[in-house]
């Protein structure tokens, strides 16, 4: 089942969700590690290259994910109305946080007028410096957005675990594998 249904997410949505999750957590860890590297570390130049390349590929994946999401049936909400509203708000902030991270990362990397080389496949051009002290200001924003995003991811994961272990509903199950549609007993 590739497409989403009223009961469950399909394989493509599930795959994109977990690819995004793994990549965000890995990028956060890579970001924490790479800012501590000194000039003489062999990873001093390579780690930021991978961070930028993966980050921009994730931006493309996220755009595709949103386009796919807009064309899919939304699985029925689970839980109380306030939980469903909270989930909607948290999801919106997760997307907003990710796109804000991409933009701030772009502003850091292109402040000097150079484009971003993506795995030596192509270069995303720079739009130049938009404001004074762009690299530092965008860097601070990027850092704090990273922490905020991880906090939201923790809230999101905590809510899924609460639904699974306390409410004992299908919230977590349906983002792990597509659920078999319930057949009408007639």
Short mmCIF file of N, CA, C and O in Angstrom, two decimals, residues 9 58 60 81 92 114 140:
data_model
loop_
_atom_site.label_atom_id
_atom_site.label_comp_id
_atom_site.label_asym_id
_atom_site.label_seq_id
_atom_site.Cartn_x
_atom_site.Cartn_y
_atom_site.Cartn_z
N UNK A 9 -1.07 5.41 7.26
CA UNK A 9 -0.18 6.01 6.27
C UNK A 9 0.34 4.92 5.36
O UNK A 9 0.50 3.78 5.77
N UNK A 58 17.89 17.19 2.18
CA UNK A 58 16.73 17.03 3.05
C UNK A 58 15.67 18.09 2.74
O UNK A 58 14.47 17.80 2.78
N UNK A 60 15.01 19.31 -0.17
CA UNK A 60 14.32 18.82 -1.37
C UNK A 60 13.37 17.67 -1.01
O UNK A 60 12.24 17.63 -1.50
N UNK A 81 -10.05 15.73 20.93
CA UNK A 81 -9.92 16.88 20.02
C UNK A 81 -8.74 17.79 20.36
O UNK A 81 -8.05 18.26 19.46
N UNK A 92 2.99 21.52 12.35
CA UNK A 92 3.23 22.78 11.63
C UNK A 92 4.55 23.41 12.07
O UNK A 92 5.34 23.87 11.24
N UNK A 114 29.88 32.92 -1.98
CA UNK A 114 30.11 31.62 -2.63
C UNK A 114 28.86 30.76 -2.52
O UNK A 114 28.16 30.79 -1.52
N UNK A 140 23.66 32.04 14.79
CA UNK A 140 22.99 31.97 16.09
C UNK A 140 21.57 31.45 15.94
O UNK A 140 21.12 30.61 16.72
#
